[in-house]
mmCIF file of N, CA, C and O in Angstrom:
data_model
loop_
_atom_site.group_PDB
_atom_site.id
_atom_site.type_symbol
_atom_site.label_atom_id
_atom_site.label_comp_id
_atom_site.label_asym_id
_atom_site.label_seq_id
_atom_site.Cartn_x
_atom_site.Cartn_y
_atom_site.Cartn_z
ATOM 1 N N GLY A 1 -74.465 -14.646 49.158
ATOM 2 C CA GLY A 1 -73.703 -15.220 48.089
ATOM 3 C C GLY A 1 -73.732 -14.361 46.828
ATOM 4 O O GLY A 1 -72.720 -14.219 46.146
ATOM 5 N N LEU A 2 -74.890 -13.786 46.524
ATOM 6 C CA LEU A 2 -74.992 -12.966 45.315
ATOM 7 C C LEU A 2 -74.133 -11.715 45.441
ATOM 8 O O LEU A 2 -73.465 -11.322 44.478
ATOM 9 N N LEU A 3 -74.097 -11.121 46.619
ATOM 10 C CA LEU A 3 -73.273 -9.934 46.827
ATOM 11 C C LEU A 3 -71.795 -10.265 46.630
ATOM 12 O O LEU A 3 -71.081 -9.583 45.876
ATOM 13 N N GLN A 4 -71.335 -11.326 47.244
ATOM 14 C CA GLN A 4 -69.928 -11.731 47.122
ATOM 15 C C GLN A 4 -69.598 -12.119 45.693
ATOM 16 O O GLN A 4 -68.563 -11.717 45.150
ATOM 17 N N GLY A 5 -70.458 -12.874 45.061
ATOM 18 C CA GLY A 5 -70.212 -13.308 43.700
ATOM 19 C C GLY A 5 -70.197 -12.148 42.713
ATOM 20 O O GLY A 5 -69.375 -12.103 41.787
ATOM 21 N N THR A 6 -71.094 -11.201 42.908
ATOM 22 C CA THR A 6 -71.140 -10.032 42.030
ATOM 23 C C THR A 6 -69.860 -9.226 42.161
ATOM 24 O O THR A 6 -69.280 -8.784 41.155
ATOM 25 N N TYR A 7 -69.404 -9.056 43.384
ATOM 26 C CA TYR A 7 -68.155 -8.331 43.610
ATOM 27 C C TYR A 7 -66.984 -9.052 42.930
ATOM 28 O O TYR A 7 -66.145 -8.427 42.270
ATOM 29 N N ALA A 8 -66.946 -10.366 43.041
ATOM 30 C CA ALA A 8 -65.883 -11.141 42.397
ATOM 31 C C ALA A 8 -65.949 -10.995 40.874
ATOM 32 O O ALA A 8 -64.908 -10.906 40.207
ATOM 33 N N HIS A 9 -67.139 -10.923 40.329
ATOM 34 C CA HIS A 9 -67.272 -10.792 38.882
ATOM 35 C C HIS A 9 -66.816 -9.431 38.363
ATOM 36 O O HIS A 9 -66.455 -9.310 37.190
ATOM 37 N N LEU A 10 -66.804 -8.426 39.232
ATOM 38 C CA LEU A 10 -66.202 -7.151 38.819
ATOM 39 C C LEU A 10 -64.739 -7.358 38.450
ATOM 40 O O LEU A 10 -64.253 -6.786 37.469
ATOM 41 N N ALA A 11 -64.051 -8.181 39.212
ATOM 42 C CA ALA A 11 -62.642 -8.474 38.915
ATOM 43 C C ALA A 11 -62.507 -9.265 37.616
ATOM 44 O O ALA A 11 -61.583 -9.026 36.837
ATOM 45 N N VAL A 12 -63.422 -10.179 37.373
ATOM 46 C CA VAL A 12 -63.406 -10.946 36.123
ATOM 47 C C VAL A 12 -63.589 -9.991 34.940
ATOM 48 O O VAL A 12 -62.874 -10.074 33.935
ATOM 49 N N CYS A 13 -64.532 -9.070 35.071
ATOM 50 C CA CYS A 13 -64.747 -8.072 34.004
ATOM 51 C C CYS A 13 -63.489 -7.260 33.756
ATOM 52 O O CYS A 13 -63.094 -7.029 32.604
ATOM 53 N N GLU A 14 -62.873 -6.813 34.824
ATOM 54 C CA GLU A 14 -61.663 -5.996 34.681
ATOM 55 C C GLU A 14 -60.550 -6.785 34.004
ATOM 56 O O GLU A 14 -59.826 -6.259 33.147
ATOM 57 N N PHE A 15 -60.394 -8.049 34.356
ATOM 58 C CA PHE A 15 -59.379 -8.884 33.731
ATOM 59 C C PHE A 15 -59.566 -8.917 32.216
ATOM 60 O O PHE A 15 -58.628 -8.681 31.454
ATOM 61 N N TRP A 16 -60.799 -9.216 31.768
ATOM 62 C CA TRP A 16 -61.047 -9.329 30.329
ATOM 63 C C TRP A 16 -60.983 -7.976 29.631
ATOM 64 O O TRP A 16 -60.537 -7.884 28.491
ATOM 65 N N ARG A 17 -61.404 -6.901 30.311
ATOM 66 C CA ARG A 17 -61.325 -5.570 29.718
ATOM 67 C C ARG A 17 -59.879 -5.183 29.463
ATOM 68 O O ARG A 17 -59.519 -4.737 28.377
ATOM 69 N N VAL A 18 -59.037 -5.410 30.449
ATOM 70 C CA VAL A 18 -57.615 -5.075 30.307
ATOM 71 C C VAL A 18 -56.978 -5.955 29.238
ATOM 72 O O VAL A 18 -56.233 -5.473 28.384
ATOM 73 N N ARG A 19 -57.277 -7.225 29.271
ATOM 74 C CA ARG A 19 -56.687 -8.142 28.282
ATOM 75 C C ARG A 19 -57.093 -7.749 26.855
ATOM 76 O O ARG A 19 -56.282 -7.785 25.940
ATOM 77 N N ALA A 20 -58.344 -7.362 26.683
ATOM 78 C CA ALA A 20 -58.802 -6.941 25.354
ATOM 79 C C ALA A 20 -58.069 -5.684 24.898
ATOM 80 O O ALA A 20 -57.795 -5.518 23.712
ATOM 81 N N GLY A 21 -57.725 -4.820 25.830
ATOM 82 C CA GLY A 21 -57.048 -3.582 25.497
ATOM 83 C C GLY A 21 -55.564 -3.729 25.249
ATOM 84 O O GLY A 21 -54.914 -2.788 24.778
ATOM 85 N N LEU A 22 -55.003 -4.887 25.537
ATOM 86 C CA LEU A 22 -53.568 -5.080 25.361
ATOM 87 C C LEU A 22 -53.174 -5.270 23.906
ATOM 88 O O LEU A 22 -52.000 -5.157 23.561
ATOM 89 N N GLY A 23 -54.136 -5.568 23.054
ATOM 90 C CA GLY A 23 -53.838 -5.738 21.634
ATOM 91 C C GLY A 23 -53.132 -7.035 21.303
ATOM 92 O O GLY A 23 -52.476 -7.139 20.277
ATOM 93 N N GLU A 24 -53.245 -8.023 22.168
ATOM 94 C CA GLU A 24 -52.609 -9.302 21.900
ATOM 95 C C GLU A 24 -53.430 -10.100 20.892
ATOM 96 O O GLU A 24 -54.509 -9.677 20.465
ATOM 97 N N TYR A 25 -52.945 -11.251 20.534
ATOM 98 C CA TYR A 25 -53.564 -12.066 19.504
ATOM 99 C C TYR A 25 -55.009 -12.435 19.802
ATOM 100 O O TYR A 25 -55.783 -12.700 18.903
ATOM 101 N N ASP A 26 -55.397 -12.485 21.051
ATOM 102 C CA ASP A 26 -56.753 -12.910 21.411
ATOM 103 C C ASP A 26 -57.655 -11.732 21.783
ATOM 104 O O ASP A 26 -58.603 -11.877 22.533
ATOM 105 N N LYS A 27 -57.383 -10.570 21.232
ATOM 106 C CA LYS A 27 -58.134 -9.368 21.568
ATOM 107 C C LYS A 27 -59.640 -9.543 21.354
ATOM 108 O O LYS A 27 -60.443 -9.167 22.206
ATOM 109 N N ALA A 28 -60.038 -10.104 20.226
ATOM 110 C CA ALA A 28 -61.466 -10.283 19.928
ATOM 111 C C ALA A 28 -62.134 -11.232 20.925
ATOM 112 O O ALA A 28 -63.243 -10.966 21.390
ATOM 113 N N GLU A 29 -61.452 -12.311 21.250
ATOM 114 C CA GLU A 29 -62.019 -13.254 22.224
ATOM 115 C C GLU A 29 -62.134 -12.592 23.596
ATOM 116 O O GLU A 29 -63.141 -12.745 24.284
ATOM 117 N N ALA A 30 -61.112 -11.854 23.991
ATOM 118 C CA ALA A 30 -61.146 -11.171 25.283
ATOM 119 C C ALA A 30 -62.274 -10.143 25.320
ATOM 120 O O ALA A 30 -62.972 -10.018 26.331
ATOM 121 N N ALA A 31 -62.474 -9.425 24.228
ATOM 122 C CA ALA A 31 -63.556 -8.441 24.164
ATOM 123 C C ALA A 31 -64.916 -9.122 24.295
ATOM 124 O O ALA A 31 -65.813 -8.627 24.991
ATOM 125 N N GLN A 32 -65.059 -10.261 23.659
ATOM 126 C CA GLN A 32 -66.313 -11.010 23.743
ATOM 127 C C GLN A 32 -66.560 -11.492 25.172
ATOM 128 O O GLN A 32 -67.671 -11.393 25.688
ATOM 129 N N ARG A 33 -65.519 -11.999 25.796
ATOM 130 C CA ARG A 33 -65.662 -12.469 27.185
ATOM 131 C C ARG A 33 -65.966 -11.312 28.131
ATOM 132 O O ARG A 33 -66.766 -11.453 29.056
ATOM 133 N N TYR A 34 -65.335 -10.159 27.896
ATOM 134 C CA TYR A 34 -65.623 -8.974 28.712
ATOM 135 C C TYR A 34 -67.109 -8.628 28.607
ATOM 136 O O TYR A 34 -67.775 -8.430 29.625
ATOM 137 N N GLU A 35 -67.634 -8.556 27.396
ATOM 138 C CA GLU A 35 -69.041 -8.199 27.213
ATOM 139 C C GLU A 35 -69.968 -9.221 27.858
ATOM 140 O O GLU A 35 -70.988 -8.855 28.447
ATOM 141 N N HIS A 36 -69.602 -10.490 27.755
ATOM 142 C CA HIS A 36 -70.398 -11.550 28.378
ATOM 143 C C HIS A 36 -70.477 -11.338 29.893
ATOM 144 O O HIS A 36 -71.569 -11.319 30.480
ATOM 145 N N TRP A 37 -69.330 -11.194 30.550
ATOM 146 C CA TRP A 37 -69.292 -11.047 32.000
ATOM 147 C C TRP A 37 -69.850 -9.710 32.456
ATOM 148 O O TRP A 37 -70.497 -9.621 33.499
ATOM 149 N N ARG A 38 -69.645 -8.660 31.653
ATOM 150 C CA ARG A 38 -70.175 -7.353 32.016
ATOM 151 C C ARG A 38 -71.701 -7.408 32.058
ATOM 152 O O ARG A 38 -72.321 -6.920 33.004
ATOM 153 N N ALA A 39 -72.303 -8.007 31.059
ATOM 154 C CA ALA A 39 -73.763 -8.089 31.015
ATOM 155 C C ALA A 39 -74.315 -8.848 32.222
ATOM 156 O O ALA A 39 -75.292 -8.412 32.848
ATOM 157 N N HIS A 40 -73.705 -9.960 32.564
ATOM 158 C CA HIS A 40 -74.165 -10.738 33.728
ATOM 159 C C HIS A 40 -73.947 -9.971 35.024
ATOM 160 O O HIS A 40 -74.787 -10.023 35.928
ATOM 161 N N THR A 41 -72.834 -9.267 35.118
ATOM 162 C CA THR A 41 -72.528 -8.520 36.337
ATOM 163 C C THR A 41 -73.486 -7.358 36.515
ATOM 164 O O THR A 41 -73.972 -7.105 37.626
ATOM 165 N N VAL A 42 -73.795 -6.657 35.439
ATOM 166 C CA VAL A 42 -74.767 -5.558 35.507
ATOM 167 C C VAL A 42 -76.121 -6.084 35.982
ATOM 168 O O VAL A 42 -76.764 -5.478 36.845
ATOM 169 N N THR A 43 -76.537 -7.213 35.444
ATOM 170 C CA THR A 43 -77.815 -7.808 35.858
ATOM 171 C C THR A 43 -77.799 -8.158 37.344
ATOM 172 O O THR A 43 -78.769 -7.888 38.065
ATOM 173 N N ALA A 44 -76.707 -8.732 37.810
ATOM 174 C CA ALA A 44 -76.599 -9.103 39.229
ATOM 175 C C ALA A 44 -76.614 -7.868 40.121
ATOM 176 O O ALA A 44 -77.267 -7.869 41.178
ATOM 177 N N ILE A 45 -75.922 -6.817 39.711
ATOM 178 C CA ILE A 45 -75.918 -5.576 40.497
ATOM 179 C C ILE A 45 -77.330 -5.015 40.602
ATOM 180 O O ILE A 45 -77.778 -4.614 41.685
ATOM 181 N N GLU A 46 -78.049 -4.986 39.497
ATOM 182 C CA GLU A 46 -79.416 -4.461 39.511
ATOM 183 C C GLU A 46 -80.337 -5.338 40.349
ATOM 184 O O GLU A 46 -81.213 -4.823 41.054
ATOM 185 N N THR A 47 -80.137 -6.649 40.301
ATOM 186 C CA THR A 47 -80.927 -7.558 41.138
ATOM 187 C C THR A 47 -80.703 -7.243 42.609
ATOM 188 O O THR A 47 -81.653 -7.155 43.393
ATOM 189 N N LEU A 48 -79.450 -7.070 42.977
ATOM 190 C CA LEU A 48 -79.132 -6.721 44.364
ATOM 191 C C LEU A 48 -79.743 -5.379 44.760
ATOM 192 O O LEU A 48 -80.395 -5.255 45.802
ATOM 193 N N ALA A 49 -79.507 -4.378 43.936
ATOM 194 C CA ALA A 49 -79.950 -3.015 44.262
ATOM 195 C C ALA A 49 -81.470 -2.931 44.387
ATOM 196 O O ALA A 49 -81.983 -2.146 45.186
ATOM 197 N N ASN A 50 -82.177 -3.740 43.617
ATOM 198 C CA ASN A 50 -83.636 -3.683 43.628
ATOM 199 C C ASN A 50 -84.288 -4.739 44.517
ATOM 200 O O ASN A 50 -85.512 -4.850 44.540
ATOM 201 N N SER A 51 -83.473 -5.484 45.260
ATOM 202 C CA SER A 51 -84.011 -6.590 46.057
ATOM 203 C C SER A 51 -84.759 -6.141 47.301
ATOM 204 O O SER A 51 -85.607 -6.871 47.813
ATOM 205 N N GLY A 52 -84.422 -4.978 47.798
ATOM 206 C CA GLY A 52 -85.031 -4.547 49.051
ATOM 207 C C GLY A 52 -84.464 -5.270 50.261
ATOM 208 O O GLY A 52 -84.939 -5.082 51.380
ATOM 209 N N SER A 53 -83.444 -6.087 50.049
ATOM 210 C CA SER A 53 -82.878 -6.893 51.132
ATOM 211 C C SER A 53 -81.576 -6.339 51.682
ATOM 212 O O SER A 53 -81.060 -6.877 52.659
ATOM 213 N N LEU A 54 -81.040 -5.312 51.070
ATOM 214 C CA LEU A 54 -79.746 -4.793 51.501
ATOM 215 C C LEU A 54 -79.901 -3.782 52.619
ATOM 216 O O LEU A 54 -80.866 -3.009 52.653
ATOM 217 N N THR A 55 -78.952 -3.797 53.512
ATOM 218 C CA THR A 55 -78.870 -2.752 54.531
ATOM 219 C C THR A 55 -78.423 -1.463 53.841
ATOM 220 O O THR A 55 -77.994 -1.490 52.681
ATOM 221 N N PRO A 56 -78.471 -0.334 54.533
ATOM 222 C CA PRO A 56 -77.964 0.901 53.920
ATOM 223 C C PRO A 56 -76.505 0.765 53.461
ATOM 224 O O PRO A 56 -76.143 1.241 52.379
ATOM 225 N N LEU A 57 -75.687 0.091 54.237
ATOM 226 C CA LEU A 57 -74.299 -0.119 53.846
ATOM 227 C C LEU A 57 -74.214 -1.031 52.618
ATOM 228 O O LEU A 57 -73.430 -0.782 51.700
ATOM 229 N N GLY A 58 -75.023 -2.073 52.582
ATOM 230 C CA GLY A 58 -75.059 -2.953 51.429
ATOM 231 C C GLY A 58 -75.507 -2.219 50.175
ATOM 232 O O GLY A 58 -74.992 -2.452 49.085
ATOM 233 N N MET A 59 -76.457 -1.298 50.335
ATOM 234 C CA MET A 59 -76.922 -0.512 49.199
ATOM 235 C C MET A 59 -75.820 0.406 48.689
ATOM 236 O O MET A 59 -75.635 0.550 47.474
ATOM 237 N N ARG A 60 -75.066 0.998 49.602
ATOM 238 C CA ARG A 60 -73.917 1.827 49.197
ATOM 239 C C ARG A 60 -72.919 0.994 48.409
ATOM 240 O O ARG A 60 -72.347 1.454 47.423
ATOM 241 N N PHE A 61 -72.704 -0.237 48.834
ATOM 242 C CA PHE A 61 -71.784 -1.139 48.149
ATOM 243 C C PHE A 61 -72.299 -1.464 46.749
ATOM 244 O O PHE A 61 -71.546 -1.460 45.782
ATOM 245 N N ALA A 62 -73.595 -1.729 46.636
ATOM 246 C CA ALA A 62 -74.188 -2.023 45.329
ATOM 247 C C ALA A 62 -74.066 -0.814 44.402
ATOM 248 O O ALA A 62 -73.748 -0.970 43.214
ATOM 249 N N VAL A 63 -74.297 0.366 44.932
ATOM 250 C CA VAL A 63 -74.155 1.585 44.129
ATOM 251 C C VAL A 63 -72.699 1.758 43.686
ATOM 252 O O VAL A 63 -72.429 2.127 42.540
ATOM 253 N N ALA A 64 -71.765 1.466 44.564
ATOM 254 C CA ALA A 64 -70.339 1.559 44.209
ATOM 255 C C ALA A 64 -69.991 0.544 43.118
ATOM 256 O O ALA A 64 -69.219 0.867 42.203
ATOM 257 N N MET A 65 -70.564 -0.659 43.192
ATOM 258 C CA MET A 65 -70.313 -1.642 42.133
ATOM 259 C C MET A 65 -70.922 -1.165 40.815
ATOM 260 O O MET A 65 -70.314 -1.322 39.748
ATOM 261 N N ARG A 66 -72.095 -0.563 40.881
ATOM 262 C CA ARG A 66 -72.739 -0.028 39.672
ATOM 263 C C ARG A 66 -71.848 1.047 39.039
ATOM 264 O O ARG A 66 -71.669 1.076 37.823
ATOM 265 N N THR A 67 -71.289 1.902 39.865
ATOM 266 C CA THR A 67 -70.394 2.955 39.377
ATOM 267 C C THR A 67 -69.137 2.344 38.770
ATOM 268 O O THR A 67 -68.677 2.777 37.709
ATOM 269 N N ALA A 68 -68.596 1.332 39.412
ATOM 270 C CA ALA A 68 -67.371 0.691 38.912
ATOM 271 C C ALA A 68 -67.597 0.052 37.551
ATOM 272 O O ALA A 68 -66.778 0.220 36.643
ATOM 273 N N ILE A 69 -68.699 -0.662 37.373
ATOM 274 C CA ILE A 69 -68.934 -1.324 36.083
ATOM 275 C C ILE A 69 -69.221 -0.293 35.003
ATOM 276 O O ILE A 69 -68.827 -0.470 33.853
ATOM 277 N N ALA A 70 -69.863 0.802 35.362
ATOM 278 C CA ALA A 70 -70.094 1.872 34.383
ATOM 279 C C ALA A 70 -68.775 2.506 33.976
ATOM 280 O O ALA A 70 -68.563 2.811 32.801
ATOM 281 N N THR A 71 -67.868 2.672 34.923
ATOM 282 C CA THR A 71 -66.541 3.223 34.635
ATOM 283 C C THR A 71 -65.764 2.269 33.751
ATOM 284 O O THR A 71 -65.120 2.681 32.791
ATOM 285 N N HIS A 72 -65.828 0.971 34.044
ATOM 286 C CA HIS A 72 -65.171 -0.042 33.209
ATOM 287 C C HIS A 72 -65.678 0.058 31.778
ATOM 288 O O HIS A 72 -64.905 0.041 30.833
ATOM 289 N N SER A 73 -66.993 0.141 31.635
ATOM 290 C CA SER A 73 -67.595 0.186 30.302
ATOM 291 C C SER A 73 -67.164 1.433 29.553
ATOM 292 O O SER A 73 -66.884 1.384 28.362
ATOM 293 N N ALA A 74 -67.097 2.549 30.247
ATOM 294 C CA ALA A 74 -66.695 3.806 29.613
ATOM 295 C C ALA A 74 -65.226 3.781 29.210
ATOM 296 O O ALA A 74 -64.829 4.394 28.228
ATOM 297 N N GLN A 75 -64.405 3.062 29.967
ATOM 298 C CA GLN A 75 -62.972 2.996 29.694
ATOM 299 C C GLN A 75 -62.604 1.891 28.722
ATOM 300 O O GLN A 75 -61.470 1.823 28.271
ATOM 301 N N ALA A 76 -63.548 1.028 28.432
ATOM 302 C CA ALA A 76 -63.248 -0.132 27.564
ATOM 303 C C ALA A 76 -62.718 0.352 26.223
ATOM 304 O O ALA A 76 -63.323 1.164 25.550
ATOM 305 N N SER A 77 -61.566 -0.169 25.900
ATOM 306 C CA SER A 77 -60.952 0.200 24.619
ATOM 307 C C SER A 77 -61.079 -0.959 23.651
ATOM 308 O O SER A 77 -60.123 -1.374 23.022
ATOM 309 N N ILE A 78 -62.283 -1.517 23.614
ATOM 310 C CA ILE A 78 -62.527 -2.695 22.790
ATOM 311 C C ILE A 78 -63.594 -2.405 21.758
ATOM 312 O O ILE A 78 -64.305 -1.460 21.829
#
C-alpha cells in the first residue's frame, strides 16, 4: 500500500507544482499545497527505500521516484 500510495502522491505533487506555475489567482495556495505533498512524498519514498523490504525491482522503483521528486523540486517555478 505504501508503494502504491507514494507513487500516486507523485502525481498529486506534479498537479500542484504545475498549477502553482500557471500564475493563476491561487498560485500561493497551490505552491503551499505542492510543498505540503512534496514533503510527505519525500518522507514516504525514504521510508520505502530504507525499509529493507523491497525487492531489487522495488528498490529501482523507489530510486526512480526519488529522482522524479528531486526533478519536480528543481523544476518548481514557485
